[in-house]
XYZ file of N, CA, C and O in Angstrom:
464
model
N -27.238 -14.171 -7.082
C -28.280 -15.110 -7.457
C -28.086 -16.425 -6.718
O -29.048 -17.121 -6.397
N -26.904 -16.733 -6.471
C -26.425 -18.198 -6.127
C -26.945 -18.046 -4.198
O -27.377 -18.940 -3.469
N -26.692 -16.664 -3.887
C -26.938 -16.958 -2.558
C -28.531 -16.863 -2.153
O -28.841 -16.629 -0.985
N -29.294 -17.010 -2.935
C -30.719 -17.174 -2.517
C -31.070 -18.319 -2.018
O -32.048 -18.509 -1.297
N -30.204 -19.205 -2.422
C -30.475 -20.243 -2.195
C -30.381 -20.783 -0.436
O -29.485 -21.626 -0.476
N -30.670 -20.730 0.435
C -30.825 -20.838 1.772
C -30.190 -22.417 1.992
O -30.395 -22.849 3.126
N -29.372 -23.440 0.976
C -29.057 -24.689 1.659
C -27.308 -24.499 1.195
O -26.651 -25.364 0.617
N -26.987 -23.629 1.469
C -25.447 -23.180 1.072
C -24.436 -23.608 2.365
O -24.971 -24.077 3.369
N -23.395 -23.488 2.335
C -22.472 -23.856 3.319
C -21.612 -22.965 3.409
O -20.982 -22.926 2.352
N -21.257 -22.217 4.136
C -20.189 -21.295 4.727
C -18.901 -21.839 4.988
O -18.733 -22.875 5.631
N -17.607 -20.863 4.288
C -16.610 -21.717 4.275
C -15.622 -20.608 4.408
O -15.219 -19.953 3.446
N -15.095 -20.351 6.159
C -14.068 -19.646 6.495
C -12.691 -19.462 5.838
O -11.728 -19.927 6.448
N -12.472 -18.804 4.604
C -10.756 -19.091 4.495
C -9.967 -18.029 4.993
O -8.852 -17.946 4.480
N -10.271 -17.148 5.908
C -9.208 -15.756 6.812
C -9.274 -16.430 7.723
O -8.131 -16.757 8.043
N -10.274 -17.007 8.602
C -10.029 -17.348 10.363
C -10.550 -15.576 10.436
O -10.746 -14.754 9.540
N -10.652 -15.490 11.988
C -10.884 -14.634 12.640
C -10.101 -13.298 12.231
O -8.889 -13.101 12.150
N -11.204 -12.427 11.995
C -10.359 -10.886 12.041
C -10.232 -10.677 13.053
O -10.900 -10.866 14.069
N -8.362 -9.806 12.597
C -7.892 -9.388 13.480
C -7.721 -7.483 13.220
O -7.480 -7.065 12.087
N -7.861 -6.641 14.249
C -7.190 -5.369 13.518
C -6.037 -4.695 13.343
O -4.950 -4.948 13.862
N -6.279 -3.926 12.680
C -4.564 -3.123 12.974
C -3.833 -3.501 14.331
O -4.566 -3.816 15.269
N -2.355 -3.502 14.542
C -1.954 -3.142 15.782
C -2.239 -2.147 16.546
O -3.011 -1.390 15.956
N -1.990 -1.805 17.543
C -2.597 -0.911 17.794
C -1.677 0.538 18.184
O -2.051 1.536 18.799
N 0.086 0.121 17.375
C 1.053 1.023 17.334
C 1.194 1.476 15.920
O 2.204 2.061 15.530
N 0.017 1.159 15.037
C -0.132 1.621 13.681
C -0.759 2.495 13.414
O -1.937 2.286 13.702
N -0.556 3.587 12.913
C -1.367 4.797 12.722
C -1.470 4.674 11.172
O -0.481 4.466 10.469
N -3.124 4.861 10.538
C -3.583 4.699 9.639
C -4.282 5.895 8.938
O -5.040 6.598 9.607
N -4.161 6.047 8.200
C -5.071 7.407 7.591
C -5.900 6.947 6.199
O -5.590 5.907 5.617
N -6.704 7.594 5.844
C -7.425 7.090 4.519
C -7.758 8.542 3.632
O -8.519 9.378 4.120
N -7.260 8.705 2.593
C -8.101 10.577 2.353
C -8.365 9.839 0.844
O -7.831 9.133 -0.012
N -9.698 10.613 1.223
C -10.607 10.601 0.018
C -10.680 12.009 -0.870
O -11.110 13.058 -0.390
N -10.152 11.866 -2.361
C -9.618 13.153 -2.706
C -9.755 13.008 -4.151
O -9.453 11.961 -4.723
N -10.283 14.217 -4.858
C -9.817 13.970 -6.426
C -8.648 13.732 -6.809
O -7.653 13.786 -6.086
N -8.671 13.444 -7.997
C -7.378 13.498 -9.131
C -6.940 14.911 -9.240
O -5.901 14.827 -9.894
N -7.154 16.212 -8.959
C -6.431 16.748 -9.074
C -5.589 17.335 -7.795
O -4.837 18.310 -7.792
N -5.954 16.404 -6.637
C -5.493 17.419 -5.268
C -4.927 15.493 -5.256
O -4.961 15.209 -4.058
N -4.619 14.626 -5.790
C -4.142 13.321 -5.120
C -2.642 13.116 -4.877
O -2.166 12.225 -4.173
N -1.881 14.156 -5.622
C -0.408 14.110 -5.677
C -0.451 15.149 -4.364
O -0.086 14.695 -3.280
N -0.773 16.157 -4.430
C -1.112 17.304 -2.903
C -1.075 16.677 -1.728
O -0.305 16.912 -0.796
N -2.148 15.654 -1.800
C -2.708 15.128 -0.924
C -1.735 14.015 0.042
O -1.768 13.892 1.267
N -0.924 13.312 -0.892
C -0.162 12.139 -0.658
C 0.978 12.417 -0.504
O 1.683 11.647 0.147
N 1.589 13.766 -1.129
C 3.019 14.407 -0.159
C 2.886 14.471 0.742
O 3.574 13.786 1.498
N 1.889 15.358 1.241
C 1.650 15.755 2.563
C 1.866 14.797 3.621
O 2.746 14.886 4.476
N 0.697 13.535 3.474
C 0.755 12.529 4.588
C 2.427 12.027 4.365
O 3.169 12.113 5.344
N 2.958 11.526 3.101
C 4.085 10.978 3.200
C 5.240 11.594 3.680
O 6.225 10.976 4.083
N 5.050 13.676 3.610
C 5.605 14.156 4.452
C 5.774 13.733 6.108
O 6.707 13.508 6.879
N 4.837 13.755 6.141
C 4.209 14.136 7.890
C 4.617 12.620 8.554
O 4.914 12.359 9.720
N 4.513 11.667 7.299
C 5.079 10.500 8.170
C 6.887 10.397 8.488
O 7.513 10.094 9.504
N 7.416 10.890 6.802
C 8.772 10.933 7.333
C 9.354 11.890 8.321
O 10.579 11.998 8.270
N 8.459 12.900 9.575
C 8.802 13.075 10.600
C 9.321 12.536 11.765
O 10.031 13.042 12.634
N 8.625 10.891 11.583
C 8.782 10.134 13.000
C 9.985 9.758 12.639
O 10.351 10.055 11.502
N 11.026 8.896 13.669
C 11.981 8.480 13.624
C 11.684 7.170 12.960
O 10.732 6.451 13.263
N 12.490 6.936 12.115
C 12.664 5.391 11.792
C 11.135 4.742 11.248
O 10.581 3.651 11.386
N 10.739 6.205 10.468
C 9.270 5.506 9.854
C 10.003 4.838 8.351
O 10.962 4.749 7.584
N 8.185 4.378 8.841
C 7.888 3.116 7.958
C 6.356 3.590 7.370
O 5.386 3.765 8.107
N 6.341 3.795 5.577
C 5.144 4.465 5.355
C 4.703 3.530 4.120
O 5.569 3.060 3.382
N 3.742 3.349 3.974
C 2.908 2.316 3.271
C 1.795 2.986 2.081
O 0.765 3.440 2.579
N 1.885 3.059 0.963
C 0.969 3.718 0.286
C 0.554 2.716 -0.729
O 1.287 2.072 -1.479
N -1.524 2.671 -0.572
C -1.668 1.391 -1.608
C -2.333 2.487 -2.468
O -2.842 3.593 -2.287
N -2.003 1.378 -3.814
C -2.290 2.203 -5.376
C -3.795 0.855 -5.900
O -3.903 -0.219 -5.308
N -4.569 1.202 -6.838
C -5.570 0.285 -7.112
C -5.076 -0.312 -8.090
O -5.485 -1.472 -8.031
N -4.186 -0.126 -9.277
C -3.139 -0.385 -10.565
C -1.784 -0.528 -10.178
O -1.370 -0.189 -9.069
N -1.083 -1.025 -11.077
C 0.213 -1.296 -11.274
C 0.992 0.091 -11.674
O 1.719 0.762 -10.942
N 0.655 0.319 -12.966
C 0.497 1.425 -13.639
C 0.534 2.865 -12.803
O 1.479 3.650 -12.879
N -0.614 3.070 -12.021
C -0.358 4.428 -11.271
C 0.654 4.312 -9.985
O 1.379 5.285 -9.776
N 0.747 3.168 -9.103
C 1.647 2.672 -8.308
C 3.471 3.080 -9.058
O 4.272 3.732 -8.387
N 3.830 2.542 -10.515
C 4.686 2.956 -10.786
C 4.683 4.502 -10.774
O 5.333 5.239 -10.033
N 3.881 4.809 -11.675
C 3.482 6.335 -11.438
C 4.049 7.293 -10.477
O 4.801 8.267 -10.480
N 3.560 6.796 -9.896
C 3.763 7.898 -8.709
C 5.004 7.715 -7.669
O 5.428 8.638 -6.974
N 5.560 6.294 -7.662
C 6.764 5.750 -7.674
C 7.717 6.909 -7.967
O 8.230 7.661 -7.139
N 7.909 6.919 -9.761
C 8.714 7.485 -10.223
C 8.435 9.159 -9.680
O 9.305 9.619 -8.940
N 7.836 9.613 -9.860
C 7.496 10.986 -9.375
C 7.748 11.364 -8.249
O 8.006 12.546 -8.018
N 7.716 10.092 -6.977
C 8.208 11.059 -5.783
C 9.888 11.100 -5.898
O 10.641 12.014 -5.563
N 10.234 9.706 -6.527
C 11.597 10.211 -6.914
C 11.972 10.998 -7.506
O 12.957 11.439 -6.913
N 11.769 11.662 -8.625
C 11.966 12.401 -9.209
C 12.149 13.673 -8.298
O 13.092 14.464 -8.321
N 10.756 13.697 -7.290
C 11.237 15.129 -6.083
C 12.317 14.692 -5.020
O 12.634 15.499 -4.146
N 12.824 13.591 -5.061
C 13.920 13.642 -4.292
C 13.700 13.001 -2.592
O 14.348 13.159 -1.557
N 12.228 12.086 -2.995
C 12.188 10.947 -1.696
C 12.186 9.640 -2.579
O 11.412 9.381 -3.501
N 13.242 8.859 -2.084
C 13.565 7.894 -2.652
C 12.280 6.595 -2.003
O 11.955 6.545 -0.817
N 11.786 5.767 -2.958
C 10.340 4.804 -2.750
C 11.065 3.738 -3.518
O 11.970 3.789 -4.351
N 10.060 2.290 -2.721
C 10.307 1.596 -3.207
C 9.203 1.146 -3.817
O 8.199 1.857 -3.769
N 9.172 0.239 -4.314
C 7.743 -0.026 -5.517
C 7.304 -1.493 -5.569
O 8.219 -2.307 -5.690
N 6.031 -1.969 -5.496
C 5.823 -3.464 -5.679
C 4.594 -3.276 -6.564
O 3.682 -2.449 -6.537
N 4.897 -4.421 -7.438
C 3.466 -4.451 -8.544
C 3.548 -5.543 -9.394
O 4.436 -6.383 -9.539
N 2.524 -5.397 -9.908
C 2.735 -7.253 -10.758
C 3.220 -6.788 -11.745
O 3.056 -7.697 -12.559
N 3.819 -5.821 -12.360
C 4.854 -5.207 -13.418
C 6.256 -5.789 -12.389
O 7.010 -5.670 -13.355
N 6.574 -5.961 -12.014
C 7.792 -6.407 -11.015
C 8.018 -7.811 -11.030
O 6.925 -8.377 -11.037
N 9.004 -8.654 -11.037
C 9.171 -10.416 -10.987
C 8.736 -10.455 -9.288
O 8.751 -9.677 -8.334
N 8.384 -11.745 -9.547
C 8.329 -12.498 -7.900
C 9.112 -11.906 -7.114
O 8.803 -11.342 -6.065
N 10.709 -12.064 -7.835
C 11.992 -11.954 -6.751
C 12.107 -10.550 -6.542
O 12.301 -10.224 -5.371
N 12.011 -9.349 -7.654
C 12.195 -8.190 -7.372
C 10.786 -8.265 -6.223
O 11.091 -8.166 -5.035
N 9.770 -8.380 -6.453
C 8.600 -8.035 -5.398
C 9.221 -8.413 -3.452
O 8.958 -7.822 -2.405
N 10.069 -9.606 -3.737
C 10.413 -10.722 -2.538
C 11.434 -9.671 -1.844
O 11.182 -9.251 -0.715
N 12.296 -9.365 -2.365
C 13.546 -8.195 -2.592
C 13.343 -7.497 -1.930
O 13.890 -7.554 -0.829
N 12.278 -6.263 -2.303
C 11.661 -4.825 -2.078
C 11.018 -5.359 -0.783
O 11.469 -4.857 0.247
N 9.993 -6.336 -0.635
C 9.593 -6.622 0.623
C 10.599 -6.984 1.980
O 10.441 -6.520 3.109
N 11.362 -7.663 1.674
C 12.364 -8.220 2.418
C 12.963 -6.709 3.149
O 12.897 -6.488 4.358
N 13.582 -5.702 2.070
C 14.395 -4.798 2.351
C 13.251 -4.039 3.171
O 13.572 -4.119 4.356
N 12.012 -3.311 3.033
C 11.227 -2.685 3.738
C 10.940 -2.666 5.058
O 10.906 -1.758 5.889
N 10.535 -5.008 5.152
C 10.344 -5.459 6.733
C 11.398 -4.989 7.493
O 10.980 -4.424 8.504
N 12.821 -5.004 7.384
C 14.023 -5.096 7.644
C 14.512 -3.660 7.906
O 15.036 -3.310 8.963
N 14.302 -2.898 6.896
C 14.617 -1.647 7.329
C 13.865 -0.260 8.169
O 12.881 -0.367 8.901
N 14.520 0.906 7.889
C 13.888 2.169 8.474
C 13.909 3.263 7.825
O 14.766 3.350 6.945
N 12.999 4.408 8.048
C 12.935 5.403 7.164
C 12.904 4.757 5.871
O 13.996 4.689 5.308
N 11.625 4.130 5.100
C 11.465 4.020 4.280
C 10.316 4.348 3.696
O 9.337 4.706 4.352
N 10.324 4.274 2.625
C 8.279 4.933 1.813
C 8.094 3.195 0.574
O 8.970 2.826 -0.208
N 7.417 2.843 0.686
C 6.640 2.197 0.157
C 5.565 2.018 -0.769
O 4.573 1.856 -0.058
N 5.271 1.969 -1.801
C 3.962 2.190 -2.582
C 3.711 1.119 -3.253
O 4.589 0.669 -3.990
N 2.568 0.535 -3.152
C 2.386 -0.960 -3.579
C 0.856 -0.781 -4.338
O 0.148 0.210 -4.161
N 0.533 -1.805 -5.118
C -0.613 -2.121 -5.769
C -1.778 -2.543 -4.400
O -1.414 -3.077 -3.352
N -2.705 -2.292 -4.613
C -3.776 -3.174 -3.563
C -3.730 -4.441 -3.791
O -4.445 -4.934 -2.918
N -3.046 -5.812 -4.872
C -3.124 -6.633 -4.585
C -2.250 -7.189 -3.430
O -2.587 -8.160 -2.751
N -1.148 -6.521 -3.272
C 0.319 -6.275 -1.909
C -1.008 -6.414 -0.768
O -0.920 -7.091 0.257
N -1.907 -5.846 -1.059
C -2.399 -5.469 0.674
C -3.363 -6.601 0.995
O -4.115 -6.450 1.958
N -3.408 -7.637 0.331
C -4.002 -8.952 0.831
C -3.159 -9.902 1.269
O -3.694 -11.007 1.360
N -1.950 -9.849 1.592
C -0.447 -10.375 1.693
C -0.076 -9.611 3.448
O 0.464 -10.235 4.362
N -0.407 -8.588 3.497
C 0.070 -7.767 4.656
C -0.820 -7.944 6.014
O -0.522 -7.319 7.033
């Protein structure tokens, strides 16, 4: 409603998009709830093929992010986890250790992915 108004002012706060690098390989699968655990081994398989990967999985909740957290551990790939269920410092922590390291899996809330 507010933007009908034609005497508005535009007010940049990103600056210029930029895209992915272009040594980042990205995937997106669009999938039910019952093929989404199927679905997300797989890629998180296929990524821990490369040497010294680095794999990134965003969750829309906190809640399913832990979720599924705990569950890939449970099969025996160790993840690390960020979510606003987590303190600042544990979040600062987990990030720190991820940038820094290799062969790791990652699973974060989508609010993580306005930060990245």
């Amino acid at each position: 409603i507010a933007m009908r108004d034609q005497n508005f002012s535009f007010v940049d706060t990103v600056g210029e998009e930029q895209n992915t690098h272009q040594h980042v390989d990205q995937h997106v699968v669009v999938c039910t709830m019952q093929t989404q655990f199927a679905e997300l081994f797989a890629l998180v398989h296929e990524g821990m093929q490369v040497p010294d990967f680095k794999v990134i999985a965003f969750f829309t909740t906190a809640r399913q992010t832990q979720f599924f957290a705990e569950l890939f551990q449970a099969y025996g790939i160790p993840v690390l986890e960020i979510h606003s269920r987590r303190s600042q410092s544990q979040r600062n922590k987990v990030s720190d250790t991820f940038r820094e390291g290799a062969g790791m899996v990652m699973f974060t809330s989508d609010v993580s992915a306005r930060g990245m």
